[in-house]
Short mmCIF file of C-alpha atoms in Angstrom, two decimals:
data_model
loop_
_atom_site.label_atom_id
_atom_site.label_comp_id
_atom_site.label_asym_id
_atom_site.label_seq_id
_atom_site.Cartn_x
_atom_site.Cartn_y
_atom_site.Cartn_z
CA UNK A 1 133.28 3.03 20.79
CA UNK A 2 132.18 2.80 24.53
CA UNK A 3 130.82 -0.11 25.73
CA UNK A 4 127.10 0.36 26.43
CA UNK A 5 125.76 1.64 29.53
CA UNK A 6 124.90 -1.09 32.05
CA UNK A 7 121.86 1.12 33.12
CA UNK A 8 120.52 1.63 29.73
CA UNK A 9 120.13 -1.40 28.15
CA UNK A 10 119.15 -1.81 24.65
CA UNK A 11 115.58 -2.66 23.63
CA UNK A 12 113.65 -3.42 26.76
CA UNK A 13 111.07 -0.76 28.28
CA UNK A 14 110.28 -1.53 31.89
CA UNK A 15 106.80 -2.98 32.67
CA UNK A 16 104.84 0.05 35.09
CA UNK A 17 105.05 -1.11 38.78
CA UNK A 18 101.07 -1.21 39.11
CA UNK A 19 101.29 -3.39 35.96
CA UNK A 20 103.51 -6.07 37.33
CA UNK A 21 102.22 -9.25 39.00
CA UNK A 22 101.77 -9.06 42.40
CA UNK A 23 104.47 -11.43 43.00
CA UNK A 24 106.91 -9.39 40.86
CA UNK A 25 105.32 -5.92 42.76
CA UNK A 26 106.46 -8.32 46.19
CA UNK A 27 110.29 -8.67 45.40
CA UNK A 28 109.91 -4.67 43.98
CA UNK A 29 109.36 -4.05 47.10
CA UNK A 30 112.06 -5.87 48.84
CA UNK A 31 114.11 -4.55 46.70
CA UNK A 32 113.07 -0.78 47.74
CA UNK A 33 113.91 -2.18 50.96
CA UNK A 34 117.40 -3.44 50.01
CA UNK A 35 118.27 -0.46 48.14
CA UNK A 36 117.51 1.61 51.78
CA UNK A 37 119.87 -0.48 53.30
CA UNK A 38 122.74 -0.45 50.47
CA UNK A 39 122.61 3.37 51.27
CA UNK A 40 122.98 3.23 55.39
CA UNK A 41 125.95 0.86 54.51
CA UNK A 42 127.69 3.12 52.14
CA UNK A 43 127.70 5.85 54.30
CA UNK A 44 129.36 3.55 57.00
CA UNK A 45 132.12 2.47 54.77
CA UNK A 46 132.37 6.11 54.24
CA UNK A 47 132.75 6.98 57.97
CA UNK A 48 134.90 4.11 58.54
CA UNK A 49 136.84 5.50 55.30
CA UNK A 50 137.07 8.80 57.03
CA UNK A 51 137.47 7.45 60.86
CA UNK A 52 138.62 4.31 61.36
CA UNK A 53 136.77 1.49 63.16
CA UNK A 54 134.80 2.73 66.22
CA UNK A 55 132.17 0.46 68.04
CA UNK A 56 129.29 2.61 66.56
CA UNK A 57 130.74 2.37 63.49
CA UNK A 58 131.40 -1.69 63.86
CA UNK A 59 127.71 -1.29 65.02
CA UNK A 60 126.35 -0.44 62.14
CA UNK A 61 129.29 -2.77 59.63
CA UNK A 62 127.32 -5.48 62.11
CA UNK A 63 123.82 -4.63 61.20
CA UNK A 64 124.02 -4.45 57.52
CA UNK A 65 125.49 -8.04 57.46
CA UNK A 66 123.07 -9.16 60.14
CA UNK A 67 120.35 -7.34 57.47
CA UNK A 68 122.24 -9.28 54.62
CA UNK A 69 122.05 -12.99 56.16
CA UNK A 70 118.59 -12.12 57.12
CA UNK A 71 116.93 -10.41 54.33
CA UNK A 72 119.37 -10.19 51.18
CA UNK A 73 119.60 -14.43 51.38
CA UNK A 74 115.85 -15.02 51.71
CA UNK A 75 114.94 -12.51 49.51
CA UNK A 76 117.47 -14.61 46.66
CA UNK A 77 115.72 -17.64 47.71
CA UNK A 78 112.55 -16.48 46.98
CA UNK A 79 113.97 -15.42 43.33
CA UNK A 80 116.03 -18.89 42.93
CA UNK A 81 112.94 -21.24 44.22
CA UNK A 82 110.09 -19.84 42.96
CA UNK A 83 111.04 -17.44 39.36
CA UNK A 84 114.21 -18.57 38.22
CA UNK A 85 113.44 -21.38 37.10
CA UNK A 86 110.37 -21.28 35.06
CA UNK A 87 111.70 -18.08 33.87
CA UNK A 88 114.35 -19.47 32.50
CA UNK A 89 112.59 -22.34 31.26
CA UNK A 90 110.36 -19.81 29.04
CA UNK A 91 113.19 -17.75 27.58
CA UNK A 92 114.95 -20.52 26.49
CA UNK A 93 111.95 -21.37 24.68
CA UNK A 94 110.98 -17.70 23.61
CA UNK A 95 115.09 -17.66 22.17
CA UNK A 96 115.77 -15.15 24.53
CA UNK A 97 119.13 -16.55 25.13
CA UNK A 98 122.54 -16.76 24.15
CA UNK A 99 123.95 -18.90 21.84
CA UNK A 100 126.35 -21.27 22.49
CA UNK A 101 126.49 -25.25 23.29
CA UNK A 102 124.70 -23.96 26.77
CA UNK A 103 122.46 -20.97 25.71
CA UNK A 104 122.26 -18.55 29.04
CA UNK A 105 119.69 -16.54 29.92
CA UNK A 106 118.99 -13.43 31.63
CA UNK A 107 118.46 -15.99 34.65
CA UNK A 108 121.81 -17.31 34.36
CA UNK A 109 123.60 -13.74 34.98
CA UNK A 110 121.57 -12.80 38.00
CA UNK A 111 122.20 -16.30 39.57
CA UNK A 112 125.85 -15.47 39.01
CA UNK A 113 125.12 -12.02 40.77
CA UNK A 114 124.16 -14.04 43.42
CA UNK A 115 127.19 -16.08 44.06
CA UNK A 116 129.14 -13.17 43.38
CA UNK A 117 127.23 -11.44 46.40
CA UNK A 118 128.12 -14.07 48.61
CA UNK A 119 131.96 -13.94 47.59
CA UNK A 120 131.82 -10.25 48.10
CA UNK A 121 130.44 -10.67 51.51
CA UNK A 122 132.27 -13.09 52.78
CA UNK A 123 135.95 -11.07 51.48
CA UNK A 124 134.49 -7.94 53.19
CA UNK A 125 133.34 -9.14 56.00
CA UNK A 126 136.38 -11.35 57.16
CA UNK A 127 139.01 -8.51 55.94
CA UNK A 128 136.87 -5.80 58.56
CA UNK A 129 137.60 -9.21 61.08
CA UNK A 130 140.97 -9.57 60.33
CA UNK A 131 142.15 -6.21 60.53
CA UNK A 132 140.95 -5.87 64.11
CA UNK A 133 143.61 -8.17 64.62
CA UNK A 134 146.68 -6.59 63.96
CA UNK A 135 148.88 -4.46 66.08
CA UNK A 136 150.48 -2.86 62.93
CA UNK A 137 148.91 0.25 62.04
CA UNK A 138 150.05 0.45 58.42
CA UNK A 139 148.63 -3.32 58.11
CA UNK A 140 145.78 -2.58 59.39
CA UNK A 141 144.56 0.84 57.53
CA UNK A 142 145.36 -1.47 54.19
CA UNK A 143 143.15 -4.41 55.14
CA UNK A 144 140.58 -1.89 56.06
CA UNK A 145 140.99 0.18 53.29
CA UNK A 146 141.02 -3.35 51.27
CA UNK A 147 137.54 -4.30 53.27
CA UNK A 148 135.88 -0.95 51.67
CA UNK A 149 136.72 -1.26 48.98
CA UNK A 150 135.51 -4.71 48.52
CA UNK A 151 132.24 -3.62 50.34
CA UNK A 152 131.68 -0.70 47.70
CA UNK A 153 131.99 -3.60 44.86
CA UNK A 154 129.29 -5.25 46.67
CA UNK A 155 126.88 -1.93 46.72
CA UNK A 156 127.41 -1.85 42.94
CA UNK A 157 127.01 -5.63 42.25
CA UNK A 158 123.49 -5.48 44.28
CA UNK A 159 122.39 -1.90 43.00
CA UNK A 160 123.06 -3.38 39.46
CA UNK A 161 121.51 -6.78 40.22
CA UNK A 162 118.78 -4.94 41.44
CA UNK A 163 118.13 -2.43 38.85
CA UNK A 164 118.87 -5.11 35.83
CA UNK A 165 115.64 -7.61 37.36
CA UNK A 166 112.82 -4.33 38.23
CA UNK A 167 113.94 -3.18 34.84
CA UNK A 168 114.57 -5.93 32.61
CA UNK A 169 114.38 -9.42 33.82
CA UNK A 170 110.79 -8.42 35.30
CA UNK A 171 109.97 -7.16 32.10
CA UNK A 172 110.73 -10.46 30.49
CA UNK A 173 108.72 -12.01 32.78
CA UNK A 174 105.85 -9.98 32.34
CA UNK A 175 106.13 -10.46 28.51
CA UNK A 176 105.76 -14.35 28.84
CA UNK A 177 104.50 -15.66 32.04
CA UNK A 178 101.06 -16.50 32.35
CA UNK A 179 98.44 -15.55 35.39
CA UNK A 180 98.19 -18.79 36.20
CA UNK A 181 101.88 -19.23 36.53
CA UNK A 182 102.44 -16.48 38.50
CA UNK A 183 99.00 -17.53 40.34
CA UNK A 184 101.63 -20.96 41.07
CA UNK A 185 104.16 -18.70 42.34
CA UNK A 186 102.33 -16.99 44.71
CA UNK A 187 101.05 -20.10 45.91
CA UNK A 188 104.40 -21.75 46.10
CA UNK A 189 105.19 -18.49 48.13
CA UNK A 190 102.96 -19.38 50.76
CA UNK A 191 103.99 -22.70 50.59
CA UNK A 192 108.03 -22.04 51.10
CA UNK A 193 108.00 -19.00 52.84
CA UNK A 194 104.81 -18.77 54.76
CA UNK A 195 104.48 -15.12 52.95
CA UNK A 196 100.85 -14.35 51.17
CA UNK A 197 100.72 -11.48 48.61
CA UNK A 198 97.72 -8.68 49.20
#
């Protein structure tokens, strides 16, 4: 018996992309975005795999944490602020939790995924750091090889993250969020971010 897959879950049909709120179609998007990145920083790790450090390389290990504290962090904010919580709010009342003295919801597990992101980041980046710093050689290719490994962890924690809210967690929200709620979030968009939704 094999656990299920984690990209085939179990009763939930994704909601169309032209069917989705705008401000669900607005963190799609970013998402796209993200995803584009995730790629140009796996095939660093790769080259770093296959190279070693180099300043292009280091270049480009620079940018996709520059992209991360930029982009990644706002983009969670917008989720945490403005979704999150009267998403979880409604499937707690839908049931669409699970039991226990604290029922969790969907909301719960991507928050996690969020902390989780920032542990991941923070490992990764400060191994790549540390291993600059050492004359050993042998040290060194094991912190690196350490750092990759702990930066290909955080590619599958954010391509999972991402694929479990455009195909589930969106579709939950579609199911039981009004217009006029999602009317509020767009508002509270402009309000927070200083972002409007065409």
């Amino acid at each position: 018996m094999d656990p299920p897959d984690a990209y085939k879950p179990p009763g939930i049909t994704a909601v169309p992309y032209g069917e989705l709120a705008p401000f669900l179609r607005h963190l799609s998007e970013e998402h796209k975005f993200i995803l584009a990145e995730l790629d140009q920083f796996e095939k660093a790790l790769l080259e770093v795999r296959k190279e070693g450090i180099s300043k292009t390389l280091n270049k480009k290990l620079a940018d996709f944490f520059k992209f991360l504290d930029e982009i990644i962090v706002l983009h969670h904010l917008k989720e945490e602020r403005i979704l999150f919580p009267i998403l979880h709010d409604r499937l707690l009342d839908q049931g669409e939790h699970a039991p226990g003295s604290v029922p969790e919801t969907a909301v719960d597990m991507l928050e996690n995924d969020h902390i989780k992101t920032m542990q991941l980041v923070t490992l990764t980046f400060s191994l790549m750091g540390l291993s600059s710093r050492l004359t050993d050689l042998s040290s060194r290719a094991v912190l690196i090889d350490t750092a990759i490994e702990q930066g290909n962890s955080l590619i599958e924690l954010l391509r999972l993250h991402i694929f479990r809210e455009d195909n589930v967690v969106f579709a939950l929200a579609h199911k039981y969020l009004t217009k006029e709620e999602f009317q509020v979030m767009e508002n509270q968009l402009k309000k927070y971010f200083s972002l409007g939704l065409t």
